[in-house]
Amino acid sequence: MTAIPSNWYTEFFNEDYPKIYSGRLSQDATERETSFVVDSLGLQEGAFVLDLACGHGRHAVALAQRGMVVTGQDLNEDYLRMARKDAARAGVSVETVHGDMRDIPFTNQFDAVINMFTAFGYFDSEDEDVRVLQAVGNALKGDGKLLLDTINREWVLSNYVQNDWHTDGDGNTFLERREFDLVTGRNRVTFSIVTADGTRRESPGHNVRLYTLTELVRLLGAAGLRLSATYGDYDGSPYDISTPRMIAVATKD
């Protein structure tokens, strides 16, 4: 597999990303995930929430519709523009901040920070991932909580398929090539996209460090955060090695 550059996240998140994952980004999925966030964190109307790596703002807008005071932070300015437009169409307000998740420009501001859909583990070193968590801790109020939603590393390994493909409703086909590095714990995925008219192009893909729960607890502790709950999916089911998600809730110490 061709090496993916360390700053892959500046290239991968473009107009192709919503198409590749269209089956996972539906309105129904967003509502289910948002309901889980509200219930698992015990959020009430008026709560201050940061959606970190918010993308085009699907969770941020949904939370604002439920009465939260929401800020979305992302590195992709195009996605933030989409978030603002979607918020305006929904008749709600979402503040947007353009910036790297390692640098959150708030202190003691939020009741909750959410990081959804495996938007953690992007960087080259554990130290950089701890830096993200430290920035989260700094942005949280004294009793604030982090909800960190990632794909379950144990599930990935037990359900490993190196090559796969799927076709969307517009007739575009996405060829997916995966490579899990057992030394680094990184899941590297690249895509070839064949459009309905037969045109083919390559996507740079993603390269994400997938942490075990043991490793994640250590990183949270290094950032002054304490694990308080784990879930295996958005239905609130318990986390174990067979669940598709590893969703950790951590509290600021």
mmCIF file of N, CA and C in Angstrom, residues 130-201:
data_model
loop_
_atom_site.group_PDB
_atom_site.id
_atom_site.type_symbol
_atom_site.label_atom_id
_atom_site.label_comp_id
_atom_site.label_asym_id
_atom_site.label_seq_id
_atom_site.Cartn_x
_atom_site.Cartn_y
_atom_site.Cartn_z
ATOM 1 N N VAL A 130 -2.270 13.116 23.294
ATOM 2 C CA VAL A 130 -2.425 13.625 24.664
ATOM 3 C C VAL A 130 -2.621 15.137 24.645
ATOM 4 N N ARG A 131 -1.936 15.803 23.741
ATOM 5 C CA ARG A 131 -2.100 17.255 23.623
ATOM 6 C C ARG A 131 -3.548 17.615 23.294
ATOM 7 N N VAL A 132 -4.194 16.818 22.448
ATOM 8 C CA VAL A 132 -5.615 17.024 22.151
ATOM 9 C C VAL A 132 -6.427 16.904 23.436
ATOM 10 N N LEU A 133 -6.176 15.841 24.192
ATOM 11 C CA LEU A 133 -6.938 15.614 25.422
ATOM 12 C C LEU A 133 -6.666 16.688 26.468
ATOM 13 N N GLN A 134 -5.446 17.178 26.531
ATOM 14 C CA GLN A 134 -5.137 18.270 27.454
ATOM 15 C C GLN A 134 -5.898 19.534 27.066
ATOM 16 N N ALA A 135 -5.976 19.808 25.769
ATOM 17 C CA ALA A 135 -6.733 20.968 25.295
ATOM 18 C C ALA A 135 -8.211 20.813 25.637
ATOM 19 N N VAL A 136 -8.729 19.584 25.532
ATOM 20 C CA VAL A 136 -10.115 19.313 25.924
ATOM 21 C C VAL A 136 -10.303 19.604 27.403
ATOM 22 N N GLY A 137 -9.401 19.085 28.232
ATOM 23 C CA GLY A 137 -9.499 19.311 29.665
ATOM 24 C C GLY A 137 -9.481 20.781 30.022
ATOM 25 N N ASN A 138 -8.669 21.538 29.331
ATOM 26 C CA ASN A 138 -8.593 22.976 29.586
ATOM 27 C C ASN A 138 -9.891 23.677 29.184
ATOM 28 N N ALA A 139 -10.548 23.177 28.135
ATOM 29 C CA ALA A 139 -11.772 23.812 27.646
ATOM 30 C C ALA A 139 -12.994 23.459 28.484
ATOM 31 N N LEU A 140 -12.928 22.354 29.219
ATOM 32 C CA LEU A 140 -14.067 21.911 30.020
ATOM 33 C C LEU A 140 -14.187 22.704 31.326
ATOM 34 N N LYS A 141 -15.420 22.847 31.772
ATOM 35 C CA LYS A 141 -15.658 23.355 33.126
ATOM 36 C C LYS A 141 -15.195 22.312 34.144
ATOM 37 N N GLY A 142 -15.213 22.697 35.402
ATOM 38 C CA GLY A 142 -14.690 21.820 36.445
ATOM 39 C C GLY A 142 -15.344 20.459 36.520
ATOM 40 N N ASP A 143 -16.616 20.375 36.217
ATOM 41 C CA ASP A 143 -17.311 19.091 36.250
ATOM 42 C C ASP A 143 -17.676 18.616 34.846
ATOM 43 N N GLY A 144 -16.980 19.140 33.845
ATOM 44 C CA GLY A 144 -17.308 18.830 32.460
ATOM 45 C C GLY A 144 -16.921 17.419 32.048
ATOM 46 N N LYS A 145 -17.515 16.966 30.942
ATOM 47 C CA LYS A 145 -17.290 15.602 30.467
ATOM 48 C C LYS A 145 -16.885 15.596 28.992
ATOM 49 N N LEU A 146 -16.067 14.633 28.664
ATOM 50 C CA LEU A 146 -15.686 14.354 27.280
ATOM 51 C C LEU A 146 -16.350 13.062 26.840
ATOM 52 N N LEU A 147 -16.949 13.079 25.639
ATOM 53 C CA LEU A 147 -17.420 11.852 25.007
ATOM 54 C C LEU A 147 -16.573 11.622 23.767
ATOM 55 N N LEU A 148 -15.822 10.532 23.790
ATOM 56 C CA LEU A 148 -14.885 10.195 22.708
ATOM 57 C C LEU A 148 -15.372 8.917 22.036
ATOM 58 N N ASP A 149 -15.771 9.047 20.774
ATOM 59 C CA ASP A 149 -16.385 7.946 20.026
ATOM 60 C C ASP A 149 -15.426 7.465 18.936
ATOM 61 N N THR A 150 -14.949 6.233 19.066
ATOM 62 C CA THR A 150 -14.050 5.673 18.063
ATOM 63 C C THR A 150 -14.505 4.269 17.665
ATOM 64 N N ILE A 151 -14.038 3.833 16.512
ATOM 65 C CA ILE A 151 -14.256 2.440 16.135
ATOM 66 C C ILE A 151 -13.452 1.561 17.096
ATOM 67 N N ASN A 152 -13.989 0.412 17.436
ATOM 68 C CA ASN A 152 -13.362 -0.474 18.406
ATOM 69 C C ASN A 152 -12.209 -1.245 17.761
ATOM 70 N N ARG A 153 -11.005 -1.030 18.254
ATOM 71 C CA ARG A 153 -9.826 -1.706 17.708
ATOM 72 C C ARG A 153 -9.987 -3.225 17.735
ATOM 73 N N GLU A 154 -10.540 -3.734 18.821
ATOM 74 C CA GLU A 154 -10.696 -5.191 18.943
ATOM 75 C C GLU A 154 -11.660 -5.721 17.873
ATOM 76 N N TRP A 155 -12.715 -4.965 17.610
ATOM 77 C CA TRP A 155 -13.674 -5.354 16.587
ATOM 78 C C TRP A 155 -13.039 -5.302 15.199
ATOM 79 N N VAL A 156 -12.240 -4.274 14.946
ATOM 80 C CA VAL A 156 -11.564 -4.152 13.651
ATOM 81 C C VAL A 156 -10.708 -5.380 13.373
ATOM 82 N N LEU A 157 -9.957 -5.828 14.379
ATOM 83 C CA LEU A 157 -9.065 -6.970 14.183
ATOM 84 C C LEU A 157 -9.835 -8.270 13.994
ATOM 85 N N SER A 158 -10.909 -8.451 14.752
ATOM 86 C CA SER A 158 -11.649 -9.711 14.647
ATOM 87 C C SER A 158 -12.539 -9.761 13.411
ATOM 88 N N ASN A 159 -12.804 -8.605 12.788
ATOM 89 C CA ASN A 159 -13.631 -8.548 11.583
ATOM 90 C C ASN A 159 -12.832 -8.019 10.390
ATOM 91 N N TYR A 160 -11.529 -8.246 10.424
ATOM 92 C CA TYR A 160 -10.635 -7.632 9.438
ATOM 93 C C TYR A 160 -10.889 -8.163 8.031
ATOM 94 N N VAL A 161 -11.118 -7.238 7.104
ATOM 95 C CA VAL A 161 -11.235 -7.543 5.679
ATOM 96 C C VAL A 161 -10.303 -6.582 4.958
ATOM 97 N N GLN A 162 -9.335 -7.102 4.237
ATOM 98 C CA GLN A 162 -8.319 -6.224 3.649
ATOM 99 C C GLN A 162 -8.866 -5.375 2.504
ATOM 100 N N ASN A 163 -9.707 -5.966 1.660
ATOM 101 C CA ASN A 163 -10.253 -5.246 0.509
ATOM 102 C C ASN A 163 -11.771 -5.368 0.500
ATOM 103 N N ASP A 164 -12.423 -4.262 0.202
ATOM 104 C CA ASP A 164 -13.880 -4.247 0.214
ATOM 105 C C ASP A 164 -14.352 -3.188 -0.772
ATOM 106 N N TRP A 165 -15.649 -3.196 -1.080
ATOM 107 C CA TRP A 165 -16.205 -2.188 -1.962
ATOM 108 C C TRP A 165 -17.686 -2.015 -1.668
ATOM 109 N N HIS A 166 -18.194 -0.849 -2.030
ATOM 110 C CA HIS A 166 -19.625 -0.612 -1.942
ATOM 111 C C HIS A 166 -20.015 0.428 -2.985
ATOM 112 N N THR A 167 -21.290 0.459 -3.324
ATOM 113 C CA THR A 167 -21.823 1.393 -4.311
ATOM 114 C C THR A 167 -22.903 2.245 -3.656
ATOM 115 N N ASP A 168 -22.884 3.557 -3.937
ATOM 116 C CA ASP A 168 -23.890 4.428 -3.335
ATOM 117 C C ASP A 168 -25.118 4.550 -4.237
ATOM 118 N N GLY A 169 -26.085 5.327 -3.807
ATOM 119 C CA GLY A 169 -27.336 5.454 -4.536
ATOM 120 C C GLY A 169 -27.210 6.156 -5.870
ATOM 121 N N ASP A 170 -26.086 6.858 -6.100
ATOM 122 C CA ASP A 170 -25.858 7.553 -7.362
ATOM 123 C C ASP A 170 -25.060 6.715 -8.358
ATOM 124 N N GLY A 171 -24.758 5.470 -7.973
ATOM 125 C CA GLY A 171 -24.023 4.603 -8.879
ATOM 126 C C GLY A 171 -22.520 4.730 -8.809
ATOM 127 N N ASN A 172 -21.989 5.457 -7.812
ATOM 128 C CA ASN A 172 -20.540 5.562 -7.613
ATOM 129 C C ASN A 172 -20.060 4.358 -6.802
ATOM 130 N N THR A 173 -18.946 3.785 -7.211
ATOM 131 C CA THR A 173 -18.386 2.620 -6.520
ATOM 132 C C THR A 173 -17.109 3.023 -5.795
ATOM 133 N N PHE A 174 -16.980 2.567 -4.544
ATOM 134 C CA PHE A 174 -15.836 2.911 -3.704
ATOM 135 C C PHE A 174 -15.081 1.626 -3.361
ATOM 136 N N LEU A 175 -13.845 1.526 -3.842
ATOM 137 C CA LEU A 175 -12.987 0.384 -3.574
ATOM 138 C C LEU A 175 -12.101 0.736 -2.391
ATOM 139 N N GLU A 176 -12.184 -0.048 -1.335
ATOM 140 C CA GLU A 176 -11.510 0.260 -0.067
ATOM 141 C C GLU A 176 -10.426 -0.765 0.213
ATOM 142 N N ARG A 177 -9.206 -0.267 0.472
ATOM 143 C CA ARG A 177 -8.062 -1.131 0.786
ATOM 144 C C ARG A 177 -7.568 -0.787 2.192
ATOM 145 N N ARG A 178 -7.492 -1.807 3.040
ATOM 146 C CA ARG A 178 -7.138 -1.589 4.442
ATOM 147 C C ARG A 178 -5.830 -2.293 4.787
ATOM 148 N N GLU A 179 -5.102 -1.695 5.710
ATOM 149 C CA GLU A 179 -3.880 -2.312 6.219
ATOM 150 C C GLU A 179 -3.714 -1.906 7.678
ATOM 151 N N PHE A 180 -3.783 -2.883 8.581
ATOM 152 C CA PHE A 180 -3.612 -2.595 10.006
ATOM 153 C C PHE A 180 -2.186 -2.952 10.411
ATOM 154 N N ASP A 181 -1.470 -1.994 10.967
ATOM 155 C CA ASP A 181 -0.088 -2.187 11.399
ATOM 156 C C ASP A 181 -0.099 -2.594 12.879
ATOM 157 N N LEU A 182 0.259 -3.825 13.155
ATOM 158 C CA LEU A 182 0.205 -4.334 14.524
ATOM 159 C C LEU A 182 1.284 -3.736 15.418
ATOM 160 N N VAL A 183 2.312 -3.161 14.828
ATOM 161 C CA VAL A 183 3.368 -2.522 15.623
ATOM 162 C C VAL A 183 2.929 -1.139 16.078
ATOM 163 N N THR A 184 2.394 -0.348 15.161
ATOM 164 C CA THR A 184 2.030 1.029 15.488
ATOM 165 C C THR A 184 0.577 1.174 15.931
ATOM 166 N N GLY A 185 -0.257 0.157 15.666
ATOM 167 C CA GLY A 185 -1.669 0.244 15.995
ATOM 168 C C GLY A 185 -2.446 1.158 15.067
ATOM 169 N N ARG A 186 -1.896 1.433 13.891
ATOM 170 C CA ARG A 186 -2.547 2.353 12.962
ATOM 171 C C ARG A 186 -3.315 1.582 11.889
ATOM 172 N N ASN A 187 -4.504 2.085 11.597
ATOM 173 C CA ASN A 187 -5.362 1.510 10.565
ATOM 174 C C ASN A 187 -5.294 2.411 9.333
ATOM 175 N N ARG A 188 -4.620 1.941 8.272
ATOM 176 C CA ARG A 188 -4.444 2.735 7.061
ATOM 177 C C ARG A 188 -5.450 2.270 6.011
ATOM 178 N N VAL A 189 -6.177 3.222 5.461
ATOM 179 C CA VAL A 189 -7.218 2.904 4.485
ATOM 180 C C VAL A 189 -7.108 3.877 3.315
ATOM 181 N N THR A 190 -7.094 3.338 2.091
ATOM 182 C CA THR A 190 -7.141 4.172 0.898
ATOM 183 C C THR A 190 -8.345 3.759 0.050
ATOM 184 N N PHE A 191 -8.745 4.648 -0.855
ATOM 185 C CA PHE A 191 -9.945 4.423 -1.656
ATOM 186 C C PHE A 191 -9.664 4.718 -3.126
ATOM 187 N N SER A 192 -10.240 3.893 -3.990
ATOM 188 C CA SER A 192 -10.376 4.221 -5.408
ATOM 189 C C SER A 192 -11.858 4.460 -5.647
ATOM 190 N N ILE A 193 -12.162 5.529 -6.349
ATOM 191 C CA ILE A 193 -13.553 5.910 -6.593
ATOM 192 C C ILE A 193 -13.832 5.795 -8.084
ATOM 193 N N VAL A 194 -14.818 4.996 -8.421
ATOM 194 C CA VAL A 194 -15.248 4.856 -9.812
ATOM 195 C C VAL A 194 -16.640 5.459 -9.908
ATOM 196 N N THR A 195 -16.761 6.579 -10.624
ATOM 197 C CA THR A 195 -18.036 7.267 -10.725
ATOM 198 C C THR A 195 -18.976 6.524 -11.667
ATOM 199 N N ALA A 196 -20.221 6.935 -11.656
ATOM 200 C CA ALA A 196 -21.238 6.243 -12.445
ATOM 201 C C ALA A 196 -20.918 6.235 -13.934
ATOM 202 N N ASP A 197 -20.167 7.238 -14.419
ATOM 203 C CA ASP A 197 -19.812 7.286 -15.840
ATOM 204 C C ASP A 197 -18.517 6.539 -16.151
ATOM 205 N N GLY A 198 -17.952 5.853 -15.151
ATOM 206 C CA GLY A 198 -16.766 5.031 -15.370
ATOM 207 C C GLY A 198 -15.448 5.710 -15.089
ATOM 208 N N THR A 199 -15.469 6.987 -14.717
ATOM 209 C CA THR A 199 -14.235 7.707 -14.392
ATOM 210 C C THR A 199 -13.689 7.220 -13.053
ATOM 211 N N ARG A 200 -12.375 7.042 -12.993
ATOM 212 C CA ARG A 200 -11.746 6.553 -11.766
ATOM 213 C C ARG A 200 -10.766 7.598 -11.230
ATOM 214 N N ARG A 201 -10.776 7.761 -9.908
ATOM 215 C CA ARG A 201 -9.810 8.630 -9.256
ATOM 216 C C ARG A 201 -9.451 8.034 -7.903
#
